[in-house]
Amino acid sequence: MIAYINGKFIPKDRIAISPEDRGFLFADGAYEVICSYNGNLFKIDEHLERLRRSLGELRIEGPPINHLRTVAEGLIERNELSDVHAMIYIQVTRGAAPRKHIFPEKATPATVYANASAFQPLYKERENGITVITLPDIRWDRCDIKSVALLPNVLACQQAKERGAVEAVFIRNGFITEGSHTNFCAVFDDQLFTHPANNHILGGITRQVVLGLCTQLGVPFKESPILENELKNADEAMVLGTTYEILPVVQVDDWQVGNGTPGPITRELQHAYRRATTS
Ligand code: PDD
């Protein structure tokens, strides 16, 4: 596999990163995950704009966005992924410098890494739906930054797996925020609800696409947090993310959502999403 590191396309197993890289020492960086559908980098502008924003919030001077677009396209081409479903990963860190909490000297270049790989979507889960567990949201107050510091997310997702679920959904002050690596929404009386895109969630690109589809399809929606206690009254629920697209949630902890099968609004959105990624 050919990957990209600091200006070069080289085999991934030949890449060496300094042990003093601040991504390694401090999780001092940001990242993006982008899906490519037969060579079409879905919503790449939105992903790169979010990366620019994340880096800006972290005060990391990253490469120009246009350069990253060329890198993503170059990886698809060099790895012969133009005819398949693929995933691009891009990470930018504050670079390598002797370990000190304060920023390194201005001249320290950011580390820019990217790879591309073929990707097998979760077809079965997309069709049948998934179980999620709920956990307290122990993350910081800047979940809007797509930082590589993902330890609470990693621990939550692992706990979900160990309990036979696919995703963990976080609860903060009694409200559902989002999943460990997805956004969450639920349908009550034909209206879709999802947490507002503030500092307590990552403003997902899939979430944004889905809200656009709601408008197109005439599905009313509200960006308003869902109370954990009210979730049991939901008719449908789903998690959203770049690699998952739209996964129906049919069970939360030990109880069923609606009648325990993916609901009609979820299905309508899945079909519309499919059309958006193939057009
Ligand atoms: N995760 N919320 C969190 C905490 C996420 O990590 C992600 C994405 C999302 C969904 O965002 P988007 O629709 O832009 O993918 C929401 C990526 C895919 C990951 O960490 O692998």
GROMACS .gro file of C-alpha atoms and ligand atoms in nm:
model
  300
    1MET     CA    1   0.000   0.000   0.000
    2ILE     CA    2   0.128   0.345  -0.092
    3ALA     CA    3   0.079   0.608   0.177
    4TYR     CA    4   0.172   0.975   0.208
    5ILE     CA    5   0.409   1.131   0.458
    6ASN     CA    6   0.536   1.490   0.458
    7GLY     CA    7   0.540   1.546   0.085
    8LYS     CA    8   0.619   1.193  -0.031
    9PHE     CA    9   0.419   0.898  -0.157
   10ILE     CA   10   0.596   0.583  -0.036
   11PRO     CA   11   0.507   0.227   0.068
   12LYS     CA   12   0.328   0.244   0.402
   13ASP     CA   13   0.563  -0.004   0.572
   14ARG     CA   14   0.861   0.222   0.491
   15ILE     CA   15   0.719   0.520   0.678
   16ALA     CA   16   0.900   0.609   0.999
   17ILE     CA   17   0.771   0.876   1.236
   18SER     CA   18   0.982   1.031   1.509
   19PRO     CA   19   0.919   0.904   1.864
   20GLU     CA   20   0.912   1.273   1.953
   21ASP     CA   21   0.621   1.342   1.725
   22ARG     CA   22   0.366   1.533   1.930
   23GLY     CA   23   0.091   1.318   1.786
   24PHE     CA   24   0.259   1.021   1.958
   25LEU     CA   25   0.351   1.201   2.280
   26PHE     CA   26   0.048   1.425   2.336
   27ALA     CA   27  -0.219   1.322   2.081
   28ASP     CA   28  -0.148   1.676   1.957
   29GLY     CA   29  -0.317   1.666   1.618
   30ALA     CA   30  -0.633   1.639   1.417
   31TYR     CA   31  -0.762   1.397   1.154
   32GLU     CA   32  -1.027   1.324   0.894
   33VAL     CA   33  -1.183   1.014   0.746
   34ILE     CA   34  -1.326   1.042   0.394
   35CYS     CA   35  -1.503   0.778   0.187
   36SER     CA   36  -1.438   0.731  -0.181
   37TYR     CA   37  -1.715   0.574  -0.388
   38ASN     CA   38  -1.564   0.449  -0.715
   39GLY     CA   39  -1.314   0.732  -0.711
   40ASN     CA   40  -1.564   0.998  -0.601
   41LEU     CA   41  -1.432   1.148  -0.277
   42PHE     CA   42  -1.767   1.209  -0.109
   43LYS     CA   43  -1.797   1.557   0.047
   44ILE     CA   44  -1.421   1.607   0.037
   45ASP     CA   45  -1.453   1.987   0.049
   46GLU     CA   46  -1.658   1.964   0.369
   47HIS     CA   47  -1.412   1.719   0.528
   48LEU     CA   48  -1.111   1.932   0.438
   49GLU     CA   49  -1.283   2.246   0.561
   50ARG     CA   50  -1.351   2.071   0.894
   51LEU     CA   51  -0.985   1.967   0.914
   52ARG     CA   52  -0.881   2.327   0.847
   53ARG     CA   53  -1.109   2.438   1.128
   54SER     CA   54  -0.990   2.167   1.372
   55LEU     CA   55  -0.627   2.261   1.305
   56GLY     CA   56  -0.711   2.630   1.343
   57GLU     CA   57  -0.873   2.566   1.682
   58LEU     CA   58  -0.564   2.368   1.789
   59ARG     CA   59  -0.335   2.642   1.646
   60ILE     CA   60  -0.153   2.393   1.425
   61GLU     CA   61  -0.034   2.526   1.093
   62GLY     CA   62  -0.125   2.252   0.850
   63PRO     CA   63  -0.074   2.224   0.475
   64PRO     CA   64  -0.304   2.408   0.233
   65ILE     CA   65  -0.638   2.235   0.181
   66ASN     CA   66  -0.583   2.211  -0.195
   67HIS     CA   67  -0.265   2.017  -0.132
   68LEU     CA   68  -0.455   1.766   0.083
   69ARG     CA   69  -0.712   1.721  -0.192
   70THR     CA   70  -0.430   1.634  -0.433
   71VAL     CA   71  -0.288   1.392  -0.176
   72ALA     CA   72  -0.625   1.215  -0.136
   73GLU     CA   73  -0.668   1.187  -0.513
   74GLY     CA   74  -0.307   1.069  -0.550
   75LEU     CA   75  -0.360   0.792  -0.294
   76ILE     CA   76  -0.672   0.664  -0.470
   77GLU     CA   77  -0.487   0.657  -0.801
   78ARG     CA   78  -0.160   0.508  -0.676
   79ASN     CA   79  -0.339   0.231  -0.485
   80GLU     CA   80  -0.573   0.154  -0.778
   81LEU     CA   81  -0.883   0.223  -0.572
   82SER     CA   82  -1.077   0.418  -0.837
   83ASP     CA   83  -1.329   0.139  -0.895
   84VAL     CA   84  -1.401   0.034  -0.539
   85HIS     CA   85  -1.533   0.162  -0.210
   86ALA     CA   86  -1.233   0.308  -0.026
   87MET     CA   87  -1.146   0.510   0.278
   88ILE     CA   88  -0.893   0.791   0.312
   89TYR     CA   89  -0.739   0.874   0.648
   90ILE     CA   90  -0.556   1.206   0.694
   91GLN     CA   91  -0.376   1.311   1.011
   92VAL     CA   92  -0.187   1.631   1.085
   93THR     CA   93   0.012   1.674   1.406
   94ARG     CA   94   0.211   1.962   1.557
   95GLY     CA   95   0.531   1.790   1.442
   96ALA     CA   96   0.830   1.642   1.623
   97ALA     CA   97   1.020   1.823   1.899
   98PRO     CA   98   1.171   1.741   2.241
   99ARG     CA   99   0.887   1.671   2.482
  100LYS     CA  100   0.760   1.993   2.639
  101HIS     CA  101   0.398   2.088   2.687
  102ILE     CA  102   0.441   2.433   2.532
  103PHE     CA  103   0.432   2.454   2.153
  104PRO     CA  104   0.763   2.382   1.976
  105GLU     CA  105   0.944   2.654   1.782
  106LYS     CA  106   0.746   2.805   1.498
  107ALA     CA  107   0.980   2.652   1.242
  108THR     CA  108   0.881   2.298   1.346
  109PRO     CA  109   0.691   2.154   1.050
  110ALA     CA  110   0.361   1.976   1.103
  111THR     CA  111   0.362   1.601   1.037
  112VAL     CA  112   0.120   1.517   0.759
  113TYR     CA  113   0.024   1.153   0.710
  114ALA     CA  114  -0.245   0.999   0.488
  115ASN     CA  115  -0.339   0.655   0.365
  116ALA     CA  116  -0.608   0.493   0.154
  117SER     CA  117  -0.752   0.146   0.181
  118ALA     CA  118  -1.031  -0.059   0.030
  119PHE     CA  119  -1.325  -0.069   0.259
  120GLN     CA  120  -1.598  -0.323   0.329
  121PRO     CA  121  -1.920  -0.153   0.447
  122LEU     CA  122  -2.129  -0.314   0.723
  123TYR     CA  123  -2.404  -0.433   0.487
  124LYS     CA  124  -2.565  -0.670   0.737
  125GLU     CA  125  -2.583  -0.406   1.010
  126ARG     CA  126  -2.713  -0.149   0.764
  127GLU     CA  127  -2.992  -0.388   0.674
  128ASN     CA  128  -3.082  -0.535   1.015
  129GLY     CA  129  -2.981  -0.256   1.252
  130ILE     CA  130  -2.750  -0.255   1.551
  131THR     CA  131  -2.747  -0.251   1.930
  132VAL     CA  132  -2.592   0.045   2.112
  133ILE     CA  133  -2.509   0.088   2.478
  134THR     CA  134  -2.529   0.414   2.671
  135LEU     CA  135  -2.238   0.545   2.875
  136PRO     CA  136  -2.159   0.870   3.059
  137ASP     CA  137  -1.992   1.127   2.832
  138ILE     CA  138  -1.659   1.178   3.010
  139ARG     CA  139  -1.502   1.373   2.721
  140TRP     CA  140  -1.374   1.730   2.725
  141ASP     CA  141  -1.574   2.039   2.624
  142ARG     CA  142  -1.434   2.068   2.270
  143CYS     CA  143  -1.580   1.763   2.103
  144ASP     CA  144  -1.633   1.985   1.795
  145ILE     CA  145  -1.259   1.951   1.722
  146LYS     CA  146  -1.174   1.628   1.538
  147SER     CA  147  -0.872   1.570   1.756
  148VAL     CA  148  -0.674   1.243   1.755
  149ALA     CA  149  -0.710   1.240   2.137
  150LEU     CA  150  -0.978   0.971   2.137
  151LEU     CA  151  -0.918   0.773   2.454
  152PRO     CA  152  -1.271   0.810   2.601
  153ASN     CA  153  -1.412   0.716   2.259
  154VAL     CA  154  -1.182   0.414   2.233
  155LEU     CA  155  -1.272   0.289   2.582
  156ALA     CA  156  -1.643   0.338   2.517
  157CYS     CA  157  -1.635   0.160   2.183
  158GLN     CA  158  -1.443  -0.132   2.332
  159GLN     CA  159  -1.699  -0.158   2.612
  160ALA     CA  160  -1.976  -0.164   2.350
  161LYS     CA  161  -1.804  -0.449   2.170
  162GLU     CA  162  -1.755  -0.645   2.492
  163ARG     CA  163  -2.126  -0.610   2.563
  164GLY     CA  164  -2.224  -0.734   2.216
  165ALA     CA  165  -2.306  -0.390   2.076
  166VAL     CA  166  -2.166  -0.196   1.780
  167GLU     CA  167  -2.156   0.155   1.924
  168ALA     CA  168  -2.160   0.338   2.257
  169VAL     CA  169  -2.378   0.646   2.284
  170PHE     CA  170  -2.274   0.915   2.530
  171ILE     CA  171  -2.502   1.083   2.785
  172ARG     CA  172  -2.410   1.425   2.924
  173ASN     CA  173  -2.629   1.587   3.192
  174GLY     CA  174  -2.916   1.355   3.105
  175PHE     CA  175  -2.902   1.431   2.731
  176ILE     CA  176  -2.772   1.214   2.448
  177THR     CA  177  -2.479   1.381   2.277
  178GLU     CA  178  -2.340   1.138   2.015
  179GLY     CA  179  -2.175   0.802   1.965
  180SER     CA  180  -1.807   0.716   2.022
  181HIS     CA  181  -1.748   0.763   1.649
  182THR     CA  182  -2.091   0.853   1.511
  183ASN     CA  183  -2.366   1.111   1.551
  184PHE     CA  184  -2.698   0.997   1.692
  185CYS     CA  185  -3.055   1.080   1.594
  186ALA     CA  186  -3.398   0.953   1.683
  187VAL     CA  187  -3.746   0.989   1.537
  188PHE     CA  188  -4.046   1.085   1.750
  189ASP     CA  189  -4.386   1.113   1.580
  190ASP     CA  190  -4.231   1.143   1.231
  191GLN     CA  191  -3.988   1.418   1.338
  192LEU     CA  192  -3.614   1.361   1.353
  193PHE     CA  193  -3.415   1.495   1.651
  194THR     CA  194  -3.039   1.524   1.683
  195HIS     CA  195  -2.807   1.712   1.918
  196PRO     CA  196  -2.719   2.064   1.797
  197ALA     CA  197  -2.374   2.096   1.640
  198ASN     CA  198  -2.211   2.271   1.934
  199ASN     CA  199  -1.898   2.201   2.143
  200HIS     CA  200  -2.046   1.880   2.286
  201ILE     CA  201  -2.047   1.686   1.958
  202LEU     CA  202  -1.846   1.658   1.643
  203GLY     CA  203  -2.039   1.831   1.365
  204GLY     CA  204  -2.056   1.523   1.144
  205ILE     CA  205  -2.049   1.555   0.766
  206THR     CA  206  -2.291   1.259   0.742
  207ARG     CA  207  -2.519   1.435   0.992
  208GLN     CA  208  -2.511   1.745   0.772
  209VAL     CA  209  -2.590   1.540   0.460
  210VAL     CA  210  -2.875   1.362   0.640
  211LEU     CA  211  -3.029   1.691   0.756
  212GLY     CA  212  -3.010   1.813   0.395
  213LEU     CA  213  -3.185   1.494   0.283
  214CYS     CA  214  -3.455   1.551   0.547
  215THR     CA  215  -3.522   1.891   0.392
  216GLN     CA  216  -3.537   1.740   0.043
  217LEU     CA  217  -3.766   1.457   0.151
  218GLY     CA  218  -3.991   1.674   0.364
  219VAL     CA  219  -3.895   1.501   0.690
  220PRO     CA  220  -3.919   1.762   0.966
  221PHE     CA  221  -3.615   1.776   1.194
  222LYS     CA  222  -3.503   1.960   1.504
  223GLU     CA  223  -3.144   2.012   1.619
  224SER     CA  224  -3.236   1.973   1.982
  225PRO     CA  225  -3.085   1.736   2.241
  226ILE     CA  226  -3.276   1.419   2.323
  227LEU     CA  227  -3.332   1.342   2.691
  228GLU     CA  228  -3.207   0.997   2.783
  229ASN     CA  229  -3.535   0.938   2.967
  230GLU     CA  230  -3.736   1.016   2.654
  231LEU     CA  231  -3.543   0.788   2.425
  232LYS     CA  232  -3.767   0.494   2.513
  233ASN     CA  233  -4.052   0.679   2.339
  234ALA     CA  234  -3.859   0.700   2.010
  235ASP     CA  235  -4.011   0.525   1.709
  236GLU     CA  236  -3.673   0.499   1.533
  237ALA     CA  237  -3.309   0.572   1.606
  238MET     CA  238  -2.992   0.571   1.398
  239VAL     CA  239  -2.622   0.644   1.412
  240LEU     CA  240  -2.448   0.838   1.135
  241GLY     CA  241  -2.088   0.844   1.022
  242THR     CA  242  -1.870   0.854   0.714
  243THR     CA  243  -1.788   0.484   0.707
  244TYR     CA  244  -2.118   0.361   0.857
  245GLU     CA  245  -2.339   0.598   0.656
  246ILE     CA  246  -2.677   0.544   0.829
  247LEU     CA  247  -2.705   0.248   1.066
  248PRO     CA  248  -3.047   0.178   1.216
  249VAL     CA  249  -3.041   0.139   1.595
  250VAL     CA  250  -3.287  -0.134   1.695
  251GLN     CA  251  -3.178  -0.188   2.053
  252VAL     CA  252  -3.043   0.042   2.326
  253ASP     CA  253  -2.892  -0.134   2.628
  254ASP     CA  254  -3.154  -0.398   2.713
  255TRP     CA  255  -3.461  -0.252   2.544
  256GLN     CA  256  -3.592  -0.239   2.186
  257VAL     CA  257  -3.635   0.076   1.980
  258GLY     CA  258  -3.989   0.092   1.835
  259ASN     CA  259  -4.082  -0.255   1.715
  260GLY     CA  260  -3.717  -0.366   1.707
  261THR     CA  261  -3.671  -0.331   1.330
  262PRO     CA  262  -3.540  -0.040   1.118
  263GLY     CA  263  -3.818   0.217   1.072
  264PRO     CA  264  -3.954   0.380   0.755
  265ILE     CA  265  -3.779   0.717   0.795
  266THR     CA  266  -3.447   0.541   0.851
  267ARG     CA  267  -3.504   0.338   0.534
  268GLU     CA  268  -3.602   0.644   0.333
  269LEU     CA  269  -3.290   0.827   0.446
  270GLN     CA  270  -3.069   0.525   0.373
  271HIS     CA  271  -3.203   0.509   0.016
  272ALA     CA  272  -3.159   0.881  -0.035
  273TYR     CA  273  -2.806   0.865   0.107
  274ARG     CA  274  -2.724   0.582  -0.132
  275ARG     CA  275  -2.845   0.793  -0.424
  276ALA     CA  276  -2.636   1.091  -0.303
  277THR     CA  277  -2.316   0.883  -0.290
  278THR     CA  278  -2.369   0.728  -0.631
  279SER     CA  279  -2.480   1.036  -0.825
  280PDD     N1  280  -1.562   0.934   1.318
  280PDD     N2  281  -1.882   1.190   1.612
  280PDD     C1  282  -1.758   1.142   1.637
  280PDD     C2  283  -1.706   1.148   1.778
  280PDD     C3  284  -1.681   1.088   1.533
  280PDD     O1  285  -1.557   1.042   1.559
  280PDD     C4  286  -1.735   1.083   1.402
  280PDD     C5  287  -1.659   1.028   1.287
  280PDD     C6  288  -1.866   1.131   1.382
  280PDD     C7  289  -1.929   1.131   1.246
  280PDD     O2  290  -1.869   1.229   1.165
  280PDD     P1  291  -1.868   1.213   1.006
  280PDD     O3  292  -2.007   1.195   0.963
  280PDD     O4  293  -1.810   1.340   0.958
  280PDD     O5  294  -1.783   1.092   0.975
  280PDD     C8  295  -1.934   1.187   1.488
  280PDD     C9  296  -1.468   0.889   1.218
  280PDD    C10  297  -1.531   0.828   1.098
  280PDD    C11  298  -1.362   0.801   1.284
  280PDD     O6  299  -1.318   0.842   1.389
  280PDD     O7  300  -1.325   0.698   1.230
   0.00000   0.00000   0.00000
